[in-house]
Structure formats: structure tokens, C-alpha cells
């Protein structure tokens, strides 16, 4: 059996197990989803949103990309955010990074990864530049990278608050709460590093006054 055929076989076994545990499982989920959370995580295969949070299908709406970035020109991310906030009415948006992130490590090298990847990693280099003094005062390379992972998550949460999608929802519905988390590959524990409640003041430069 090939590796991908094994996936299909495992899928059949999983589907059968779900129905044995709960005969209405698929009937209920196929009619609606009302997740309370939007998860913006890293594509890294070691950080599966549902497994590490013990959540079931239907509970988390998920977007993943390299290094869990919120890039203000990313139509994919913004569409997911718009749908989650305005249609699914999520109460929480979680940006979850992870220590040892390959995207973060790549961004602090001087290696040419060719265009497209260079373009994406450039967003992380910009975060490094903003926090250069703090980062360069850390001598240990692993600790410096881990701190950049945390700072990057904080920066991406702030990027969320700069969108009109979030600002309008904050003003009209007093939600969602924004969270910045970092997952530890070595111990499986999530470290909450940052939070923004609805209405938290932001840099006025990014505030819309005609929402
Ligand atoms: Zn990663």
C-alpha cells in the first residue's frame, strides 16, 4: 500500500469510528458549523490546531501559512478573517506561532530562497528590524529565535487590529478578542504571550474614523 492509500484507509476507519461513537455526528456537522474560534497558525505539520487544543470538527475555523503571518495584502487571509468575523461571528481570533519555527529561522539568515519565499520571509525580517535592539541583546541564538517567534506573534495580532474587519466588529459587537499564543514543540504546551480585548486602543495612524 502506498503512503497516500494509507491515508484513505485511515479515513474510512476514522469515519466509521465517529458514527459508532455518535450516530448523528456527520448529520449534525453537515448542516451547520458555528465555531467560536478562528485559528491563524503555522503550516508546520507538527502544530495541528485541533489536536493540540483537544477540539473536535466544527469547533475551530482554521487558516495556516508559513510562520502564521497576518499580511495586509493577503487576500486569502483577509477572506478567511472576514468570513470568520462577519459570518461565523467568532468570539476569539488566535494567532499561534511555535518555538523552533523554520520560517522564522529562515528569515534571520541571509540566504536567498528565491522569489515568492523571499517575499514572504521579508515580512518576518521587518518584525526583526522593529525589535533589533532587544533581539541583538540576546546572545544565545536559540533564545533569540524564540523571542522573535513571540514578537512575531504579537506583531501579527496587532496587524489584525489594524484591519477594518476587526475595528468594525469591535465597534459594533464588542468582539472578537484577539490572542497571541506560542506552542512549544518540545513540551506540547501553549504559552499565551499577548491579548487584545475588543476596543483596545491602537496606533491612531491605523484607526478608521468612518466605520
Ligand atoms: Zn512554523
Tab-separated table of C-alpha atoms and ligand atoms in Angstrom:
chain	number	residue	atom	x	y	z
A	1	UNK	CA	0.000	0.000	0.000
A	2	UNK	CA	1.343	3.465	-0.860
A	3	UNK	CA	1.554	6.203	1.749
A	4	UNK	CA	-1.404	8.116	0.338
A	5	UNK	CA	-3.551	4.982	0.096
A	6	UNK	CA	-2.938	4.512	3.803
A	7	UNK	CA	-4.431	7.982	4.390
A	8	UNK	CA	-7.621	6.961	2.588
A	9	UNK	CA	-7.828	3.729	4.547
A	10	UNK	CA	-7.300	5.564	7.843
A	11	UNK	CA	-10.026	7.995	6.810
A	12	UNK	CA	-12.559	5.173	6.359
A	13	UNK	CA	-11.671	3.769	9.768
A	14	UNK	CA	-12.000	7.207	11.361
A	15	UNK	CA	-15.399	7.879	9.756
A	16	UNK	CA	-16.685	4.542	10.976
A	17	UNK	CA	-15.420	5.205	14.489
A	18	UNK	CA	-17.175	8.575	14.630
A	19	UNK	CA	-20.529	7.045	13.660
A	20	UNK	CA	-20.096	4.240	16.184
A	21	UNK	CA	-19.465	6.798	18.948
A	22	UNK	CA	-22.167	9.214	17.802
A	23	UNK	CA	-24.600	8.118	15.051
A	24	UNK	CA	-25.620	11.759	14.318
A	25	UNK	CA	-22.036	13.082	14.098
A	26	UNK	CA	-21.942	13.753	10.343
A	27	UNK	CA	-25.641	14.629	10.073
A	28	UNK	CA	-25.194	17.369	12.663
A	29	UNK	CA	-21.935	18.751	11.237
A	30	UNK	CA	-23.025	18.720	7.611
A	31	UNK	CA	-25.963	21.014	8.348
A	32	UNK	CA	-24.007	23.801	10.045
A	33	UNK	CA	-20.761	24.951	11.608
A	34	UNK	CA	-20.657	27.520	14.377
A	35	UNK	CA	-17.075	27.652	15.597
A	36	UNK	CA	-16.226	30.080	18.372
A	37	UNK	CA	-12.577	30.369	17.320
A	38	UNK	CA	-10.560	31.424	14.298
A	39	UNK	CA	-7.071	29.924	14.403
A	40	UNK	CA	-4.258	31.500	12.400
A	41	UNK	CA	-1.363	29.099	12.730
A	42	UNK	CA	1.830	27.937	11.074
A	43	UNK	CA	1.626	25.346	8.286
A	44	UNK	CA	4.193	23.239	10.171
A	45	UNK	CA	2.909	19.645	10.296
A	46	UNK	CA	3.840	19.381	13.971
A	47	UNK	CA	1.320	22.013	15.063
A	48	UNK	CA	-2.188	20.686	14.286
A	49	UNK	CA	-4.707	23.180	15.699
A	50	UNK	CA	-7.378	20.681	16.709
A	51	UNK	CA	-5.111	18.023	18.223
A	52	UNK	CA	-3.132	20.348	20.475
A	53	UNK	CA	-6.277	22.082	21.744
A	54	UNK	CA	-8.390	18.936	22.095
A	55	UNK	CA	-11.097	20.379	19.870
A	56	UNK	CA	-13.482	18.489	17.588
A	57	UNK	CA	-14.534	19.102	13.974
A	58	UNK	CA	-16.835	22.138	13.941
A	59	UNK	CA	-15.099	23.953	16.802
A	60	UNK	CA	-12.224	25.838	15.151
A	61	UNK	CA	-12.090	27.680	11.817
A	62	UNK	CA	-8.516	27.377	10.596
A	63	UNK	CA	-6.096	29.335	8.428
A	64	UNK	CA	-2.465	28.305	8.248
A	65	UNK	CA	0.539	29.705	6.415
A	66	UNK	CA	4.304	29.781	6.866
A	67	UNK	CA	5.065	31.390	10.242
A	68	UNK	CA	1.419	32.349	10.976
A	69	UNK	CA	1.564	35.713	9.278
A	70	UNK	CA	-1.147	38.375	9.011
A	71	UNK	CA	-0.126	40.194	5.843
A	72	UNK	CA	-2.398	43.099	4.980
A	73	UNK	CA	-2.308	42.384	1.237
A	74	UNK	CA	-3.007	38.649	1.634
A	75	UNK	CA	-6.439	38.136	0.072
A	76	UNK	CA	-6.561	34.563	1.344
A	77	UNK	CA	-6.026	35.523	5.000
A	78	UNK	CA	-8.346	38.536	4.768
A	79	UNK	CA	-11.134	36.460	3.205
A	80	UNK	CA	-10.862	33.919	5.997
A	81	UNK	CA	-10.862	36.704	8.598
A	82	UNK	CA	-13.851	38.447	7.002
A	83	UNK	CA	-15.866	35.233	6.799
A	84	UNK	CA	-14.974	34.147	10.333
A	85	UNK	CA	-15.732	37.535	11.913
A	86	UNK	CA	-18.744	38.660	9.875
A	87	UNK	CA	-20.494	35.406	9.030
A	88	UNK	CA	-19.418	32.815	11.571
A	89	UNK	CA	-19.320	35.519	14.267
A	90	UNK	CA	-16.307	34.033	16.055
A	91	UNK	CA	-15.633	35.337	19.560
A	92	UNK	CA	-11.871	34.747	19.521
A	93	UNK	CA	-9.122	35.028	16.936
A	94	UNK	CA	-5.952	33.190	17.900
A	95	UNK	CA	-2.591	33.699	16.217
A	96	UNK	CA	-0.496	30.704	17.243
A	97	UNK	CA	3.209	30.516	16.468
A	98	UNK	CA	5.626	27.898	17.705
A	99	UNK	CA	9.144	27.824	19.088
A	100	UNK	CA	11.649	26.403	16.606
A	101	UNK	CA	9.653	27.729	13.633
A	102	UNK	CA	11.501	27.060	10.364
A	103	UNK	CA	10.034	30.164	8.717
A	104	UNK	CA	11.357	32.389	11.492
A	105	UNK	CA	14.771	30.706	11.388
A	106	UNK	CA	14.941	31.131	7.602
A	107	UNK	CA	14.033	34.806	7.839
A	108	UNK	CA	17.026	35.628	10.029
A	109	UNK	CA	19.534	34.064	7.653
A	110	UNK	CA	20.927	35.897	4.637
A	111	UNK	CA	20.131	33.008	2.339
A	112	UNK	CA	18.390	33.669	-0.993
A	113	UNK	CA	15.345	31.361	-1.027
A	114	UNK	CA	14.356	32.760	-4.432
A	115	UNK	CA	11.381	34.944	-5.084
A	116	UNK	CA	7.998	34.228	-3.517
A	117	UNK	CA	9.632	32.667	-0.437
A	118	UNK	CA	11.937	35.696	-0.157
A	119	UNK	CA	8.828	37.863	-0.433
A	120	UNK	CA	7.052	36.042	2.366
A	121	UNK	CA	10.085	35.925	4.680
A	122	UNK	CA	10.617	39.631	4.139
A	123	UNK	CA	7.585	40.265	6.382
A	124	UNK	CA	9.403	38.494	9.215
A	125	UNK	CA	12.620	40.431	8.595
A	126	UNK	CA	10.559	43.598	9.064
A	127	UNK	CA	9.476	42.368	12.501
A	128	UNK	CA	13.120	41.673	13.379
A	129	UNK	CA	14.102	45.196	12.302
A	130	UNK	CA	11.437	46.732	14.568
A	131	UNK	CA	12.862	44.847	17.558
A	132	UNK	CA	16.515	44.759	16.532
A	133	UNK	CA	17.865	46.220	19.802
A	134	UNK	CA	16.077	43.735	22.035
A	135	UNK	CA	16.877	40.768	19.799
A	136	UNK	CA	20.543	41.581	19.359
A	137	UNK	CA	20.993	41.916	23.121
A	138	UNK	CA	20.222	38.168	23.392
A	139	UNK	CA	23.441	36.233	22.840
A	140	UNK	CA	22.083	32.694	22.700
A	141	UNK	CA	20.921	32.006	19.151
A	142	UNK	CA	18.070	29.672	20.100
A	143	UNK	CA	16.744	32.101	22.719
A	144	UNK	CA	16.966	34.961	20.219
A	145	UNK	CA	14.989	32.962	17.665
A	146	UNK	CA	12.394	32.014	20.277
A	147	UNK	CA	11.989	35.673	21.258
A	148	UNK	CA	11.487	36.585	17.598
A	149	UNK	CA	8.770	33.896	17.425
A	150	UNK	CA	7.000	35.646	20.335
A	151	UNK	CA	7.495	39.146	18.943
A	152	UNK	CA	6.254	37.985	15.556
A	153	UNK	CA	3.052	36.604	17.071
A	154	UNK	CA	2.478	39.892	18.944
A	155	UNK	CA	3.058	41.853	15.732
A	156	UNK	CA	0.598	39.691	13.775
A	157	UNK	CA	-2.084	40.165	16.448
A	158	UNK	CA	-1.552	43.922	16.155
A	159	UNK	CA	-1.870	43.594	12.386
A	160	UNK	CA	-5.311	42.058	12.929
A	161	UNK	CA	-6.364	45.098	14.963
A	162	UNK	CA	-5.306	47.371	12.099
A	163	UNK	CA	-7.896	45.852	9.729
A	164	UNK	CA	-11.291	47.495	9.232
A	165	UNK	CA	-12.790	43.989	9.657
A	166	UNK	CA	-11.678	43.824	13.294
A	167	UNK	CA	-12.227	47.515	14.038
A	168	UNK	CA	-15.826	47.379	12.756
A	169	UNK	CA	-16.615	44.227	14.769
A	170	UNK	CA	-15.064	45.777	17.885
A	171	UNK	CA	-17.170	48.910	17.460
A	172	UNK	CA	-20.475	47.227	16.611
A	173	UNK	CA	-20.382	43.959	18.508
A	174	UNK	CA	-17.621	44.259	21.074
A	175	UNK	CA	-15.864	41.147	19.750
A	176	UNK	CA	-13.666	39.274	18.892
A	177	UNK	CA	-10.958	39.045	21.486
A	178	UNK	CA	-7.511	38.638	19.899
A	179	UNK	CA	-4.928	36.235	21.302
A	180	UNK	CA	-1.235	35.639	20.612
A	181	UNK	CA	-0.006	32.186	21.590
A	182	UNK	CA	3.230	30.251	21.128
A	183	UNK	CA	3.277	26.453	21.096
A	184	UNK	CA	6.288	24.532	22.388
A	185	UNK	CA	7.385	21.693	20.102
A	186	UNK	CA	9.497	20.310	22.938
A	187	UNK	CA	6.776	20.055	25.589
A	188	UNK	CA	3.460	20.443	23.760
A	189	UNK	CA	2.446	23.399	25.940
A	190	UNK	CA	0.925	26.626	24.588
A	191	UNK	CA	2.343	29.834	26.069
A	192	UNK	CA	-0.079	32.795	25.882
A	193	UNK	CA	2.051	35.902	25.174
A	194	UNK	CA	-0.368	38.644	24.165
A	195	UNK	CA	-4.032	39.644	24.244
A	196	UNK	CA	-6.168	42.442	22.837
A	197	UNK	CA	-9.729	42.854	24.076
A	198	UNK	CA	-12.319	44.458	21.850
A	199	UNK	CA	-11.779	48.227	21.917
A	200	UNK	CA	-8.115	48.167	22.933
A	201	UNK	CA	-6.574	51.466	21.763
A	202	UNK	CA	-4.280	51.097	18.763
A	203	UNK	CA	-1.829	53.403	16.998
A	204	UNK	CA	-4.134	56.216	15.726
A	205	UNK	CA	-2.416	56.081	12.348
A	206	UNK	CA	-4.182	52.784	11.681
A	207	UNK	CA	-7.560	53.724	13.170
A	208	UNK	CA	-10.528	54.183	10.795
A	209	UNK	CA	-12.846	57.025	11.797
A	210	UNK	CA	-15.704	56.412	9.350
A	211	UNK	CA	-16.586	52.777	10.044
B	1	LIG	ZN1	6.484	27.326	11.777
